[in-house]
Coordinates of C-alpha atoms in Angstrom, one line a residue:
M267 CA 50.5 163.2 -87.9
S268 CA 52.8 165.1 -90.1
I269 CA 53.8 168.2 -91.3
T270 CA 52.7 169.2 -94.9
R271 CA 55.4 170.3 -96.9
T272 CA 54.8 173.0 -99.7
R273 CA 57.3 174.1 -102.2
S274 CA 58.4 177.7 -102.0
S275 CA 61.3 179.7 -103.4
G276 CA 63.8 182.2 -101.6
T277 CA 64.5 183.3 -97.8
A278 CA 61.0 184.0 -97.3
G279 CA 59.7 180.5 -98.2
L280 CA 62.5 179.1 -95.6
W281 CA 61.2 181.2 -93.0
Y282 CA 57.7 180.5 -93.4
A283 CA 58.9 176.6 -93.3
L284 CA 60.6 177.2 -90.2
L285 CA 57.9 179.4 -88.6
G286 CA 55.3 176.6 -89.4
A287 CA 57.5 173.7 -87.9
C288 CA 57.6 175.9 -84.7
L289 CA 53.9 176.7 -84.6
W290 CA 53.3 172.8 -85.3
A291 CA 55.4 171.7 -82.6
A292 CA 54.0 174.0 -79.9
A293 CA 50.5 172.8 -81.0
V294 CA 51.4 169.3 -80.7
G295 CA 53.3 169.6 -77.7
Y296 CA 55.4 166.4 -78.0
K297 CA 56.3 164.9 -74.8
P298 CA 59.8 165.3 -73.6
V299 CA 62.1 162.4 -74.3
I300 CA 64.6 160.9 -71.9
I301 CA 67.3 158.7 -73.1
V302 CA 69.4 156.4 -70.8
H303 CA 72.7 154.9 -72.4
G304 CA 74.0 151.3 -72.0
L305 CA 77.2 149.5 -70.9
F306 CA 80.4 151.5 -71.7
D307 CA 78.4 154.2 -73.4
G308 CA 78.0 157.9 -72.8
S309 CA 75.6 160.8 -74.0
G310 CA 77.8 161.5 -76.9
N311 CA 76.7 158.3 -78.7
F312 CA 73.1 159.3 -79.2
V313 CA 73.6 162.2 -81.6
N314 CA 71.9 160.5 -84.4
L315 CA 69.0 159.6 -82.5
K316 CA 68.6 162.9 -81.2
R317 CA 68.5 164.0 -84.7
F318 CA 65.9 161.5 -85.8
I319 CA 63.6 162.4 -83.3
N320 CA 64.0 166.2 -83.8
E321 CA 63.5 165.8 -87.5
A322 CA 60.3 163.5 -87.0
H323 CA 59.1 165.6 -84.2
P324 CA 60.4 169.4 -84.4
G325 CA 60.6 171.0 -81.1
T326 CA 60.9 167.9 -78.9
N327 CA 63.1 168.2 -75.6
V328 CA 65.4 165.4 -75.9
T329 CA 67.6 164.8 -72.8
V330 CA 70.6 162.2 -72.9
I331 CA 71.3 161.7 -69.2
D332 CA 75.1 162.1 -68.6
L333 CA 75.7 159.9 -65.8
F334 CA 77.7 156.5 -65.1
D335 CA 79.1 156.8 -68.3
R336 CA 82.1 154.3 -69.7
S337 CA 83.6 152.5 -67.0
A338 CA 81.2 153.9 -64.6
S339 CA 78.4 152.1 -66.3
L340 CA 79.9 148.8 -64.2
E341 CA 78.5 150.3 -60.9
P342 CA 75.8 148.1 -59.4
L343 CA 72.5 148.8 -61.2
W344 CA 70.6 149.9 -57.7
K345 CA 73.2 152.7 -57.4
Q346 CA 72.6 153.5 -61.0
V347 CA 68.8 153.7 -60.8
E348 CA 69.0 156.2 -57.9
G349 CA 71.4 158.4 -59.8
F350 CA 69.5 158.5 -63.1
K351 CA 66.2 158.6 -61.0
A352 CA 67.4 161.9 -59.1
A353 CA 68.5 163.5 -62.6
I354 CA 65.2 162.5 -64.4
Y355 CA 62.8 163.4 -61.7
P356 CA 62.9 167.1 -62.1
I357 CA 62.5 166.5 -66.0
M358 CA 59.3 164.6 -65.1
Q359 CA 57.9 167.3 -62.5
N360 CA 58.3 169.9 -65.6
A361 CA 56.3 167.9 -67.8
A362 CA 52.7 167.9 -67.0
D363 CA 51.7 165.7 -70.0
G364 CA 54.3 162.9 -69.2
V365 CA 57.6 162.0 -70.7
H366 CA 58.9 159.0 -73.0
F367 CA 61.7 156.9 -72.1
I368 CA 64.4 155.5 -74.7
C369 CA 66.5 153.1 -72.7
Y370 CA 69.4 151.5 -74.5
S371 CA 71.0 147.9 -73.6
Q372 CA 71.8 147.8 -69.8
G373 CA 70.0 151.2 -69.5
G374 CA 66.9 149.6 -70.3
L375 CA 67.3 147.6 -67.0
V376 CA 68.2 151.0 -65.1
C377 CA 64.5 152.3 -66.6
R378 CA 62.8 149.1 -65.5
G379 CA 64.2 149.8 -61.9
I380 CA 63.0 153.5 -62.1
L381 CA 59.7 152.6 -63.5
S382 CA 59.3 149.8 -60.6
T383 CA 60.5 152.0 -57.7
L384 CA 59.0 155.3 -58.7
S385 CA 55.5 155.9 -57.2
D386 CA 54.6 159.0 -59.1
H387 CA 56.6 158.7 -62.5
N388 CA 54.6 159.8 -65.6
V389 CA 56.5 157.7 -68.1
H390 CA 54.1 157.6 -71.3
S391 CA 56.1 155.2 -73.6
F392 CA 59.0 153.1 -72.2
I393 CA 61.2 152.2 -75.6
S394 CA 63.5 149.3 -74.4
L395 CA 66.3 149.7 -77.2
S396 CA 68.0 145.9 -77.4
S397 CA 68.0 145.5 -73.6
P398 CA 68.8 142.3 -71.9
Q399 CA 65.5 142.4 -70.1
A400 CA 65.4 138.7 -69.3
G401 CA 69.2 138.4 -68.5
Q402 CA 72.3 137.8 -70.5
Y403 CA 74.3 134.5 -71.1
G404 CA 76.6 134.4 -74.0
D405 CA 80.3 134.5 -74.5
T406 CA 80.4 138.0 -76.2
D407 CA 83.3 140.5 -76.6
Y408 CA 82.1 142.4 -73.5
L409 CA 82.5 139.3 -71.3
K410 CA 86.0 138.5 -72.7
Y411 CA 87.0 141.9 -71.9
L412 CA 85.6 142.2 -68.6
F413 CA 86.3 138.6 -67.6
P414 CA 89.3 137.4 -69.6
Q415 CA 89.8 134.2 -67.6
F416 CA 86.1 133.3 -67.8
V417 CA 83.6 131.9 -70.2
K418 CA 79.9 131.9 -69.8
S419 CA 79.5 128.5 -68.3
N420 CA 81.7 129.2 -65.4
L421 CA 81.2 133.0 -64.9
Y422 CA 78.5 132.3 -62.2
H423 CA 81.5 131.5 -59.9
I424 CA 81.9 135.3 -59.8
C425 CA 78.5 136.8 -60.5
Y426 CA 76.8 134.8 -57.9
T427 CA 78.8 136.2 -55.0
G428 CA 78.5 139.4 -52.9
L429 CA 81.6 140.6 -54.7
G430 CA 80.4 140.0 -58.4
Q431 CA 77.0 141.6 -57.5
R432 CA 78.8 144.9 -57.4
I433 CA 79.5 144.7 -61.0
S434 CA 76.5 145.9 -63.3
I435 CA 76.8 142.9 -65.6
C436 CA 76.5 140.2 -62.8
N437 CA 73.2 142.1 -61.8
Y438 CA 71.6 140.6 -64.7
W439 CA 73.8 137.4 -65.5
N440 CA 71.2 134.8 -66.0
D441 CA 72.7 131.3 -66.1
P442 CA 70.2 128.9 -67.2
H443 CA 72.2 125.9 -65.7
H444 CA 72.3 127.3 -62.4
R445 CA 69.0 128.5 -61.8
D446 CA 68.9 128.4 -58.0
L447 CA 72.0 130.2 -57.7
Y448 CA 70.7 132.9 -60.0
V449 CA 67.5 133.4 -58.2
N450 CA 69.2 133.4 -54.6
S451 CA 72.1 135.7 -55.5
S452 CA 71.1 138.1 -58.2
D453 CA 70.4 141.4 -56.0
Y454 CA 68.8 143.2 -59.2
L455 CA 67.1 141.3 -62.2
A456 CA 65.6 138.3 -59.9
L457 CA 64.1 141.2 -57.7
L458 CA 62.6 143.1 -60.5
N459 CA 61.3 140.0 -62.3
N460 CA 59.8 138.6 -58.7
E461 CA 61.7 135.5 -59.1
R462 CA 62.3 135.4 -55.5
P463 CA 60.0 136.7 -52.3
N464 CA 60.0 140.5 -52.5
P465 CA 58.1 142.5 -50.1
N466 CA 57.7 145.4 -52.6
S467 CA 56.5 143.3 -55.6
T468 CA 52.8 144.5 -55.7
E469 CA 53.8 148.1 -55.1
W470 CA 56.6 147.7 -57.8
K471 CA 53.9 146.0 -60.0
K472 CA 51.7 148.9 -59.6
N473 CA 54.2 151.3 -60.4
F474 CA 55.2 149.6 -63.5
L475 CA 51.8 149.4 -64.9
K476 CA 51.4 153.0 -64.8
M477 CA 53.4 153.6 -68.2
K478 CA 51.0 153.6 -71.2
K479 CA 53.2 151.6 -73.9
L480 CA 56.0 149.1 -73.4
V481 CA 58.0 148.9 -76.7
L482 CA 60.4 146.0 -76.9
I483 CA 62.9 146.0 -79.8
G484 CA 65.2 143.5 -80.7
G485 CA 66.7 141.4 -83.5
P486 CA 68.5 138.4 -84.5
D487 CA 71.6 139.8 -85.7
D488 CA 72.4 141.8 -82.2
G489 CA 75.5 139.6 -81.6
V490 CA 75.6 141.1 -78.2
I491 CA 72.2 140.3 -76.4
T492 CA 72.3 136.6 -75.9
P493 CA 70.0 135.3 -76.6
W494 CA 68.6 138.0 -78.4
Q495 CA 65.1 137.3 -77.6
S496 CA 66.2 138.6 -74.1
S497 CA 65.4 141.8 -75.4
Q498 CA 61.7 140.6 -75.6
F499 CA 61.6 138.7 -72.6
G500 CA 62.3 135.4 -74.0
F501 CA 65.0 133.3 -72.7
Y502 CA 66.8 130.0 -72.4
D503 CA 65.5 126.8 -70.7
D504 CA 68.3 124.8 -69.0
N505 CA 68.8 123.1 -72.6
E506 CA 69.7 126.5 -73.8
T507 CA 66.4 126.5 -75.9
V508 CA 64.9 129.7 -76.3
V509 CA 61.5 130.0 -74.6
E510 CA 59.5 133.2 -76.1
M511 CA 58.2 135.7 -73.5
Q512 CA 54.6 134.2 -73.9
H513 CA 55.3 130.7 -72.7
Q514 CA 57.6 132.2 -69.8
D515 CA 56.5 131.9 -66.1
L516 CA 57.0 135.5 -65.3
Y517 CA 54.6 136.5 -68.2
L518 CA 52.1 133.5 -67.5
R519 CA 51.9 134.7 -63.8
D520 CA 52.2 138.0 -64.6
V521 CA 54.4 138.7 -61.8
F522 CA 55.3 142.2 -62.4
G523 CA 52.5 143.3 -65.3
L524 CA 53.8 142.0 -68.7
K525 CA 50.6 140.0 -69.4
T526 CA 48.4 142.9 -68.2
L527 CA 50.1 145.1 -70.5
A528 CA 49.6 142.8 -73.3
A529 CA 45.9 142.3 -72.4
R530 CA 45.3 146.2 -72.7
G531 CA 47.3 146.2 -76.0
D532 CA 50.0 148.2 -74.6
L533 CA 52.9 145.6 -75.0
I534 CA 54.5 146.1 -78.4
L535 CA 57.5 143.8 -80.0
C536 CA 59.4 145.1 -82.9
S537 CA 61.9 142.8 -84.4
V538 CA 64.5 144.0 -86.8
P539 CA 66.9 142.0 -88.6
G540 CA 70.4 143.1 -90.0
V541 CA 71.2 145.4 -86.9
A542 CA 74.5 144.9 -85.0
H543 CA 74.1 145.8 -81.3
V544 CA 76.2 149.1 -81.2
W545 CA 74.1 150.3 -84.2
W546 CA 70.5 150.4 -82.9
H547 CA 70.5 153.9 -81.6
S548 CA 71.9 155.2 -85.1
N549 CA 69.7 153.1 -87.4
E550 CA 67.1 155.5 -88.9
T551 CA 65.0 152.3 -90.2
V552 CA 65.0 151.3 -86.4
F553 CA 63.7 154.7 -85.3
H554 CA 61.2 155.0 -88.1
T555 CA 59.6 151.5 -87.8
C556 CA 60.1 151.0 -84.3
M557 CA 60.0 154.5 -82.2
E558 CA 58.7 157.3 -84.0
K559 CA 55.0 156.7 -83.5
W560 CA 55.2 156.3 -79.8
L561 CA 57.0 159.6 -79.4
V562 CA 54.1 161.7 -79.5

């Protein structure tokens, strides 16, 4: 649906246009949008995305959760889940028709934790914006900054320890050459993916499937999410060959609901070339192509 634009002259025309936009927003009743940032980000990074939303859907209530900013984003992900959940829950309670999630980068994993563990959430669309949903395994600038003495091949020595699991990036570090260590040591991603026995798996799957749409956005020129297909649940095998989501065990066995969402027609993949990781939330083409239609 779109606002019909008419030409008018003078101040009166402007006021009529503004009034029309406000009345349209009230009539359509766009659902509130909640944005969760990524590693080393803060709420100030999403000015452009908020503008895109309000230009496309005037009157939308957009909240960028201002928690775990900058270096605090290195806190363990379960701690972040609880913090973000406490901030988001009141917004959900005040939204009778539900809310939308846009969760960027590491924030996409935080949102998965919320969706899996919050039994009465009312998330309509979960838009995962360039998030390492299947894990991360790459020598990126972030890795060099955080662990200057390590490369991807030996980071497991830190990440797959109790101390390492107190650092957010290690919660989703997925070394395809040390699969057993990952499965047995990951306190976050391996549990969300039900890759090791989890007594909560049935309940978490039920909660996860309460969403109406899952939109997975990523692209080949991301430069940070490695492999970039992780943003759409693809990942490396032990030869570092990418196996697409549809051929992953977690999809085939439907361990937390991906296959069910696909069967319902509620799993959307949106791939956009030419976008570097830090620009996903500021790229207007990405917004119009991959997000706008799901934020109603």
